[in-house]
Amino acid sequence: MAQRFDLTVVGGGPGGYVAAIRAAQLGLTVALVEREELGGVCLNRGCIPTKALLASAGALTAAKRAEEFGVRVTGVEADFPAMFERKDRVVERLRGGVSTLLKKRKVEVFSGTGSLEGPGAVKVETGEGVVELESERTILATGSSPIVPGAFPFDGRVVVTTREALAGGELPQSVLIIGAGAVGCEFAGFYSALGASVTLVEMLPEILPGEDASAVRLLKAAMKRQGVDVRAETKVESIEVAGDEARTVLSDGETVTTARVLLAMGRRPNVHESGITDAGVDVANGAVVVDSHMRTSLDGVYAIGDLVGGWLLAHVASREGIVAASNAAGRDLEMDYRAVPRCTFTSPVVASVGLTEKEAADEGLELSSGRFPFAASGKALAEGAAGGFVKVMCEASSGRVVGGVVVGPHASDLVHEISLAVEVGFGFDRLANMIHAHPTLSECVMEAAEAVEGMSVHSG
Ligand SMILES: Cc1cc2nc3c(=O)[nH]c(=O)nc-3n(C[C@H](O)[C@H](O)[C@H](O)COP(=O)(O)OP(=O)(O)OC[C@H]3O[C@@H](n4cnc5c(N)ncnc54)[C@H](O)[C@@H]3O)c2cc1C
């Protein structure tokens, strides 16, 4: 006999588990189906493990730079396995936290593979047999998988995706990374900080495609200084694995031999599993089609996160989860993608929000912008992190903030002040006139807003 719930969520990543908790908070009885680990790609094989490893790389770099700060440190050495053990501890702790939160909210977790049999019907294959779930509403949150072109000899050993790269093992002495999006750039930063020789290949004209051009220029220059061989506008023609090495032939005619090739070419929504298309859910351009309420074409069935394409980001998945869960509980919420922060955790960090200059030009929107360099900030200089800038962009006619870019120290946190301005739709003058504590990096946001009218006090 089927077990009944108000809502079944399939997939326990940052989309699904957040949706399950919010639905329970709103009074629904909730079943959550997960076939691997709670927390999904983000917690187990994405955002968190990469940031934990980057923190280790950051500690190593800081120790090497200590003398600059008047601190003599000798015998600095990277312990690659210890970095991975720390990463595993962080992930396990957070995974336990998600499990506790779900228990507290009385969300019933089913460990197994869920399949949508029709509106309101989910079949779960568990280790102990099949469980049938019936519910008024269903949220599909089954995520995405890495793109692995059939022509490349993926073997999980020499030619790997981020999943294998994050599993541990030895530090590869040389790595060729295919794809210079956020993930490829972050791995390039990690490996190069540890002393590996890194080649970063991107077929598009620039790394971090779509990102602010001045931010990209700055990051590219920094990566080159860190020893990363950055090759934009370069295609991979072929990869051949021989023993413990890969020989990669590039479109510039060169063959690069490395101990590892990391495929970081993006991810594809998991539309061809979990009964999604068989149940009649509409799919277009490789993603589940949803409206602004996160409703699919099937009555009572919502979809969220990487599965619906667009921004493949954890915080977008979570927000979509909140919207879908709230609507499943009878509320009326719509997604609004105007103020999605995008962060790349390289050195320096690149963070942006809202429209880019190119998008504004495509929309025929005339922009005014103000820019402030961290080199003019007392706090940035004191912290030894004076590279980078803050840029605030607004509609020329009204002064309304429509976007911003921060490259440099704590960029991923600083960007949220600009996010708030974009979200609420207030003018740059509100950022410029707000009193910011001194000495802080946040002052740079104020100064960039002042610079929109050429009034930054601390830069020319
Ligand atoms: C290396 C890497 C680094 C990243 N770094 C960042 C970052 O810094 N910031 C950021 O915002 N994003 C980052 N991302 C992207 C982020 O991880 C994803 O956008 C996010 O995890 C999507 O959440 P989701 O809930 O839609 O899907 P997922 O996290 O993929 O979760 C889907 C879950 O569904 C489960 N599932 C699938 N099918 C079934 C089924 N039939 N039955 C039961 N369970 C099923 C899966 O096991 C999985 O746990 C990164 C990704 C990678 C790969």
XYZ file of C-alpha atoms and ligand atoms in Angstrom:
513
model
C 0.000 0.000 0.000
C 1.218 3.498 -0.823
C 2.365 5.792 1.990
C 0.616 9.166 1.909
C 2.176 12.626 2.377
C 1.107 16.143 1.443
C 4.343 16.578 -0.521
C 7.045 14.319 -1.954
C 10.409 15.867 -2.846
C 12.713 13.832 -5.091
C 16.375 14.800 -4.623
C 18.006 15.983 -1.392
C 20.406 18.666 -2.685
C 20.261 22.372 -1.764
C 17.090 22.631 -3.859
C 15.294 19.583 -2.491
C 16.209 19.574 1.198
C 15.517 23.306 1.538
C 12.132 22.819 -0.180
C 11.341 19.910 2.174
C 12.168 21.948 5.288
C 10.189 24.990 4.128
C 7.148 22.851 3.244
C 7.294 21.232 6.705
C 7.600 24.691 8.318
C 4.419 25.613 6.462
C 2.598 22.631 7.946
C 2.823 19.984 5.214
C 3.723 16.344 5.824
C 6.786 15.739 3.671
C 8.663 12.769 2.181
C 12.176 13.363 0.826
C 13.774 10.803 -1.501
C 17.561 10.776 -1.936
C 19.601 8.111 -3.738
C 23.065 9.182 -2.536
C 23.875 11.615 0.254
C 21.786 14.397 1.741
C 23.093 17.782 0.620
C 23.459 16.769 -3.027
C 26.300 17.833 -5.278
C 26.747 21.164 -3.490
C 27.505 19.740 -0.077
C 29.207 16.476 -1.042
C 30.940 17.074 -4.374
C 30.661 20.773 -5.191
C 30.476 24.081 -3.340
C 31.564 22.972 0.126
C 34.406 20.518 -0.614
C 35.933 22.927 -3.129
C 35.758 25.811 -0.664
C 37.252 23.668 2.113
C 40.182 22.746 -0.155
C 40.569 26.354 -1.325
C 40.716 27.403 2.342
C 43.626 24.958 2.809
C 45.335 26.391 -0.272
C 44.705 29.891 1.132
C 46.316 28.920 4.452
C 49.360 27.643 2.571
C 49.639 30.862 0.552
C 49.218 32.965 3.708
C 51.972 30.989 5.461
C 54.280 31.549 2.488
C 53.512 35.286 2.583
C 53.843 35.549 6.365
C 57.221 37.299 6.219
C 55.568 40.232 4.404
C 53.576 40.715 7.639
C 56.623 40.468 9.884
C 56.092 36.839 10.798
C 58.904 34.351 10.198
C 57.591 30.896 9.361
C 59.896 28.071 8.394
C 59.266 24.633 6.960
C 55.944 25.468 5.285
C 54.686 22.389 3.492
C 51.411 21.260 1.963
C 49.952 17.994 3.266
C 47.593 17.024 0.438
C 45.941 14.013 2.177
C 45.426 16.082 5.360
C 43.695 18.781 3.316
C 41.292 16.160 1.966
C 40.712 14.715 5.450
C 39.791 18.188 6.691
C 37.495 18.657 3.697
C 35.786 15.332 4.518
C 35.279 16.366 8.146
C 33.653 19.652 7.082
C 31.355 17.831 4.638
C 30.386 15.113 7.150
C 29.585 17.668 9.816
C 27.346 19.645 7.481
C 25.663 16.500 6.154
C 24.854 15.504 9.730
C 23.431 19.006 10.229
C 21.085 18.629 7.245
C 19.905 15.260 8.550
C 19.208 16.752 11.991
C 17.285 19.678 10.511
C 15.108 17.303 8.478
C 14.425 15.120 11.541
C 13.517 18.178 13.617
C 10.953 19.163 10.992
C 9.644 15.573 10.836
C 10.515 15.214 7.151
C 10.578 11.481 6.378
C 13.714 10.628 4.397
C 13.630 7.643 2.017
C 17.053 6.362 0.890
C 16.601 5.152 -2.648
C 16.006 6.106 -6.248
C 12.711 7.856 -6.861
C 10.780 7.675 -10.080
C 7.801 9.826 -11.017
C 4.980 7.493 -12.050
C 2.448 10.283 -12.688
C 1.016 13.305 -10.851
C 1.265 12.566 -7.136
C 2.824 9.110 -7.501
C 6.499 8.368 -6.790
C 8.024 4.885 -6.690
C 11.194 4.493 -4.617
C 13.650 1.637 -5.201
C 15.342 1.159 -1.842
C 17.853 -1.445 -0.719
C 14.969 -3.299 0.968
C 12.481 -3.196 -1.903
C 10.048 -0.804 -3.525
C 8.160 1.852 -1.583
C 5.223 3.693 -3.141
C 4.514 7.273 -2.158
C 1.335 9.201 -2.872
C 1.016 12.942 -2.385
C -1.001 15.917 -3.543
C 2.147 17.662 -4.750
C 5.604 16.624 -5.926
C 8.811 18.636 -6.253
C 11.460 17.288 -8.610
C 14.970 18.337 -7.529
C 17.175 15.699 -9.110
C 19.993 18.017 -10.190
C 22.519 17.671 -12.985
C 25.514 15.572 -14.097
C 28.900 16.592 -15.500
C 29.230 16.839 -19.273
C 31.632 14.133 -20.449
C 32.043 14.128 -24.255
C 32.069 10.581 -25.637
C 35.203 11.371 -27.668
C 37.257 11.926 -24.501
C 38.640 8.793 -22.785
C 37.129 9.425 -19.349
C 38.449 6.707 -17.013
C 38.022 8.312 -13.579
C 41.768 7.941 -12.978
C 43.773 10.047 -15.444
C 40.838 11.729 -17.188
C 38.427 12.749 -14.449
C 35.496 14.977 -13.588
C 35.336 17.096 -10.439
C 33.730 14.145 -8.634
C 36.901 12.028 -8.868
C 39.166 15.051 -8.377
C 37.445 15.730 -5.048
C 37.725 12.128 -3.877
C 41.362 12.561 -2.828
C 44.468 10.555 -3.704
C 47.822 12.076 -4.603
C 48.451 15.628 -5.787
C 48.882 15.356 -9.569
C 52.130 17.100 -10.537
C 50.581 18.392 -13.762
C 46.945 18.991 -14.681
C 45.192 20.104 -17.844
C 41.772 21.545 -17.073
C 39.209 21.735 -19.867
C 36.726 24.539 -19.289
C 37.470 27.880 -17.616
C 34.091 28.566 -16.031
C 33.923 29.132 -12.275
C 34.655 25.481 -11.443
C 37.615 25.136 -13.846
C 39.140 28.409 -12.612
C 38.737 27.407 -8.953
C 40.482 24.066 -9.530
C 43.248 25.844 -11.477
C 43.777 28.122 -8.461
C 43.808 25.182 -6.038
C 46.259 23.001 -7.944
C 48.609 25.871 -8.785
C 48.684 27.048 -5.148
C 49.846 23.544 -4.244
C 52.627 23.676 -6.793
C 51.200 21.594 -9.642
C 51.787 22.751 -13.197
C 48.372 23.788 -14.569
C 47.140 24.362 -18.121
C 43.667 25.881 -18.330
C 41.967 25.504 -21.712
C 38.844 27.402 -22.768
C 37.361 27.274 -26.257
C 35.551 30.610 -25.891
C 37.507 33.864 -26.315
C 37.770 34.482 -22.557
C 37.868 32.653 -19.245
C 34.757 33.011 -17.026
C 32.543 33.434 -20.105
C 29.866 36.089 -19.662
C 31.599 37.718 -16.692
C 32.533 41.434 -16.548
C 35.403 42.055 -19.005
C 37.576 44.079 -16.589
C 37.152 41.427 -13.879
C 38.185 38.725 -16.339
C 41.290 40.684 -17.414
C 42.344 41.083 -13.794
C 41.763 37.438 -12.916
C 43.575 36.229 -16.022
C 46.613 38.342 -15.185
C 46.567 37.077 -11.569
C 46.319 33.452 -12.716
C 49.239 33.901 -15.079
C 51.280 35.331 -12.191
C 50.320 32.261 -10.165
C 51.833 30.154 -12.922
C 48.637 28.932 -14.631
C 49.075 28.526 -18.380
C 45.793 30.079 -19.531
C 44.762 29.260 -23.095
C 41.532 30.890 -24.211
C 40.063 30.425 -27.689
C 41.668 26.980 -27.757
C 39.912 23.699 -28.421
C 40.858 20.228 -27.334
C 41.207 18.107 -30.470
C 41.920 14.785 -28.780
C 43.075 13.136 -25.565
C 45.040 9.919 -25.448
C 45.801 8.093 -22.207
C 49.038 6.111 -22.078
C 49.857 4.559 -18.714
C 49.673 7.250 -16.047
C 49.674 10.172 -18.464
C 47.360 11.899 -20.873
C 48.478 13.499 -24.107
C 46.090 16.272 -25.078
C 46.237 17.746 -28.566
C 45.106 21.379 -28.684
C 43.799 23.391 -31.623
C 46.882 25.670 -31.388
C 48.881 22.654 -32.551
C 50.506 21.882 -29.234
C 50.375 18.549 -27.405
C 50.352 18.858 -23.624
C 51.294 15.835 -21.515
C 49.902 15.804 -17.974
C 49.302 13.412 -15.100
C 45.639 14.380 -15.042
C 42.987 15.885 -17.289
C 40.073 17.466 -15.459
C 36.844 17.821 -17.428
C 35.148 21.008 -16.174
C 32.947 21.641 -19.182
C 29.703 22.305 -17.361
C 26.756 20.213 -16.271
C 23.578 18.866 -17.836
C 20.180 18.647 -16.081
C 19.197 15.026 -15.267
C 16.059 15.072 -17.416
C 16.399 11.569 -18.830
C 16.051 9.757 -15.505
C 13.642 9.527 -12.606
C 10.630 8.939 -14.880
C 10.484 12.641 -15.734
C 9.844 12.441 -19.475
C 7.871 9.150 -19.278
C 5.459 10.786 -16.832
C 4.873 13.536 -19.404
C 6.777 16.456 -17.871
C 7.712 18.907 -20.646
C 11.420 19.263 -21.367
C 13.009 21.849 -23.675
C 16.646 22.688 -24.397
C 17.713 19.845 -22.119
C 15.954 21.150 -18.999
C 12.555 20.722 -17.337
C 10.237 23.557 -18.371
C 8.751 25.544 -15.478
C 6.802 28.769 -15.080
C 7.703 31.537 -12.620
C 5.911 29.585 -9.846
C 8.205 26.581 -10.570
C 5.217 24.565 -11.885
C 5.921 21.978 -14.598
C 3.468 20.988 -17.332
C 2.097 18.244 -15.049
C -0.560 19.225 -12.543
C 0.783 19.394 -8.973
C 4.374 18.713 -10.058
C 7.034 21.384 -9.502
C 10.705 21.315 -10.545
C 13.643 23.277 -9.160
C 17.415 23.642 -9.141
C 19.883 22.445 -11.745
C 17.119 20.289 -13.241
C 15.417 23.394 -14.667
C 18.618 24.870 -16.151
C 19.345 28.598 -16.124
C 21.734 29.486 -13.293
C 23.237 26.192 -12.082
C 23.951 27.567 -8.617
C 23.136 26.234 -5.177
C 21.580 29.452 -3.890
C 19.327 29.646 -6.954
C 18.265 26.011 -6.362
C 17.467 26.847 -2.732
C 15.432 29.924 -3.618
C 13.525 27.963 -6.255
C 12.934 25.332 -3.558
C 11.449 27.953 -1.224
C 9.224 29.260 -4.030
C 8.009 25.769 -5.055
C 7.442 24.615 -1.449
C 5.539 27.787 -0.585
C 3.332 27.415 -3.639
C 2.788 23.718 -2.876
C 1.560 24.881 0.561
C -0.958 27.234 -1.005
C 1.030 30.480 -1.079
C 1.695 32.516 -4.195
C 5.417 33.160 -4.781
C 7.240 33.827 -8.049
C 10.937 33.536 -8.896
C 12.802 36.738 -9.569
C 16.259 36.307 -11.102
C 17.271 40.007 -11.265
C 19.627 39.862 -8.299
C 21.430 36.505 -8.508
C 24.967 36.823 -7.085
C 27.625 34.850 -9.008
C 30.889 34.111 -7.210
C 34.104 32.508 -8.397
C 36.380 31.626 -5.499
C 39.693 32.239 -7.183
C 42.499 34.465 -5.980
C 41.258 37.192 -6.259
C 37.602 36.237 -5.813
C 35.310 37.504 -8.574
C 31.716 38.298 -7.609
C 28.999 39.998 -9.572
C 25.275 40.576 -9.474
C 22.548 41.868 -11.757
C 23.176 42.975 -15.310
C 26.603 42.890 -16.932
C 27.637 45.791 -19.172
C 27.070 43.584 -22.218
C 23.574 42.564 -21.091
C 22.701 46.212 -20.439
C 23.925 47.134 -23.934
C 21.901 44.266 -25.440
C 18.818 45.604 -23.641
C 19.552 49.127 -24.928
C 20.028 50.363 -21.346
C 22.440 53.261 -20.963
C 24.628 52.790 -17.887
C 26.569 55.044 -15.547
C 29.096 53.317 -13.383
C 31.482 54.080 -10.572
C 34.618 52.160 -9.741
C 36.861 52.132 -6.697
C 40.185 50.255 -6.485
C 41.045 48.278 -3.349
C 44.531 49.821 -3.695
C 42.985 53.039 -2.336
C 41.452 51.297 0.691
C 43.240 51.485 4.034
C 41.738 48.203 5.184
C 42.688 46.331 1.982
C 46.261 47.613 2.230
C 46.444 46.683 5.920
C 45.313 43.170 5.014
C 47.778 42.909 2.143
C 44.996 42.435 -0.395
C 45.068 45.572 -2.484
C 44.387 44.029 -5.938
C 40.946 44.406 -7.500
C 38.058 46.847 -7.421
C 34.389 47.455 -6.718
C 32.142 48.607 -9.546
C 28.571 49.835 -9.120
C 26.469 50.106 -12.273
C 23.222 52.002 -12.585
C 20.699 53.099 -15.144
C 21.992 56.458 -16.427
C 18.575 58.122 -16.539
C 17.334 57.188 -13.041
C 20.443 56.248 -11.055
C 18.770 52.917 -10.101
C 21.428 50.293 -9.329
C 21.167 47.432 -11.856
C 24.398 45.535 -11.241
C 27.816 45.426 -9.729
C 31.143 43.641 -9.690
C 33.616 43.066 -6.878
C 37.031 41.564 -7.520
C 39.264 41.121 -4.511
C 39.218 40.388 -0.792
C 35.888 39.108 0.565
C 34.237 39.897 -2.788
C 31.640 37.138 -2.324
C 30.379 38.828 0.856
C 30.766 42.448 -0.260
C 28.671 41.883 -3.393
C 25.535 41.452 -1.286
C 25.292 45.153 -0.481
C 24.997 45.766 -4.225
C 22.580 42.788 -4.486
C 20.302 44.491 -1.972
C 20.326 47.671 -4.061
C 19.447 45.698 -7.226
C 16.762 43.668 -5.414
C 15.067 46.678 -3.828
C 15.717 48.895 -6.844
C 17.203 51.865 -5.032
C 19.550 54.481 -6.450
C 23.362 54.592 -6.157
C 23.022 57.644 -3.890
C 21.588 55.432 -1.121
C 24.818 53.389 -1.152
C 26.905 56.552 -1.334
C 25.071 58.298 1.518
C 24.944 55.381 3.937
C 27.550 55.642 6.706
C 30.040 52.778 6.375
C 32.295 51.799 9.258
C 35.996 52.621 9.001
C 38.283 50.929 8.258
C 36.337 48.266 6.346
C 36.293 46.813 2.876
C 32.610 47.802 2.711
C 33.709 51.435 2.419
C 34.837 50.528 -1.089
C 31.192 49.910 -2.077
C 30.310 53.389 -0.786
C 33.249 54.935 -2.641
C 32.328 53.116 -5.885
C 28.776 54.479 -5.544
C 30.206 57.976 -4.966
C 32.359 57.498 -8.069
C 29.223 57.188 -10.253
C 29.148 61.005 -10.150
C 32.928 61.408 -9.907
C 32.652 62.112 -6.158
C 34.753 59.338 -4.647
C 36.743 61.029 -1.895
C 39.614 58.555 -1.808
C 40.272 57.970 -5.514
C 40.916 60.356 -8.364
C 32.821 21.253 -8.297
C 31.583 22.097 -8.139
C 31.645 23.271 -7.424
C 30.502 24.054 -7.265
N 30.605 25.210 -6.559
C 29.501 25.973 -6.391
C 29.550 27.165 -5.621
O 30.595 27.537 -5.080
N 28.422 27.883 -5.469
C 27.247 27.506 -6.049
O 26.239 28.203 -5.890
N 27.164 26.385 -6.792
C 28.254 25.610 -6.970
N 28.163 24.455 -7.690
C 26.857 24.097 -8.282
C 25.927 23.481 -7.226
O 26.555 22.361 -6.652
C 24.619 23.094 -7.867
O 24.062 24.190 -8.528
C 23.630 22.605 -6.815
O 24.132 21.475 -6.131
C 22.285 22.250 -7.455
O 21.412 21.842 -6.467
P 20.204 20.855 -6.804
O 19.496 20.641 -5.505
O 19.442 21.348 -7.950
O 20.886 19.501 -7.298
P 21.978 18.556 -6.655
O 22.810 19.219 -5.669
O 22.618 17.900 -7.827
O 21.118 17.497 -5.869
C 20.303 16.579 -6.535
C 20.174 15.373 -5.667
O 19.196 14.517 -6.224
C 19.601 13.183 -6.071
N 18.879 12.403 -7.088
C 18.982 12.481 -8.431
N 18.101 11.642 -9.016
C 17.434 11.024 -8.007
C 16.413 10.066 -7.956
N 15.864 9.561 -9.076
N 15.971 9.643 -6.760
C 16.520 10.141 -5.607
N 17.473 11.050 -5.595
C 17.938 11.501 -6.773
C 21.103 13.228 -6.256
O 21.728 12.126 -5.643
C 21.452 14.543 -5.577
O 21.786 14.350 -4.223
C 29.275 23.643 -7.857
C 29.209 22.446 -8.573
C 30.351 21.673 -8.713
C 30.252 20.389 -9.482
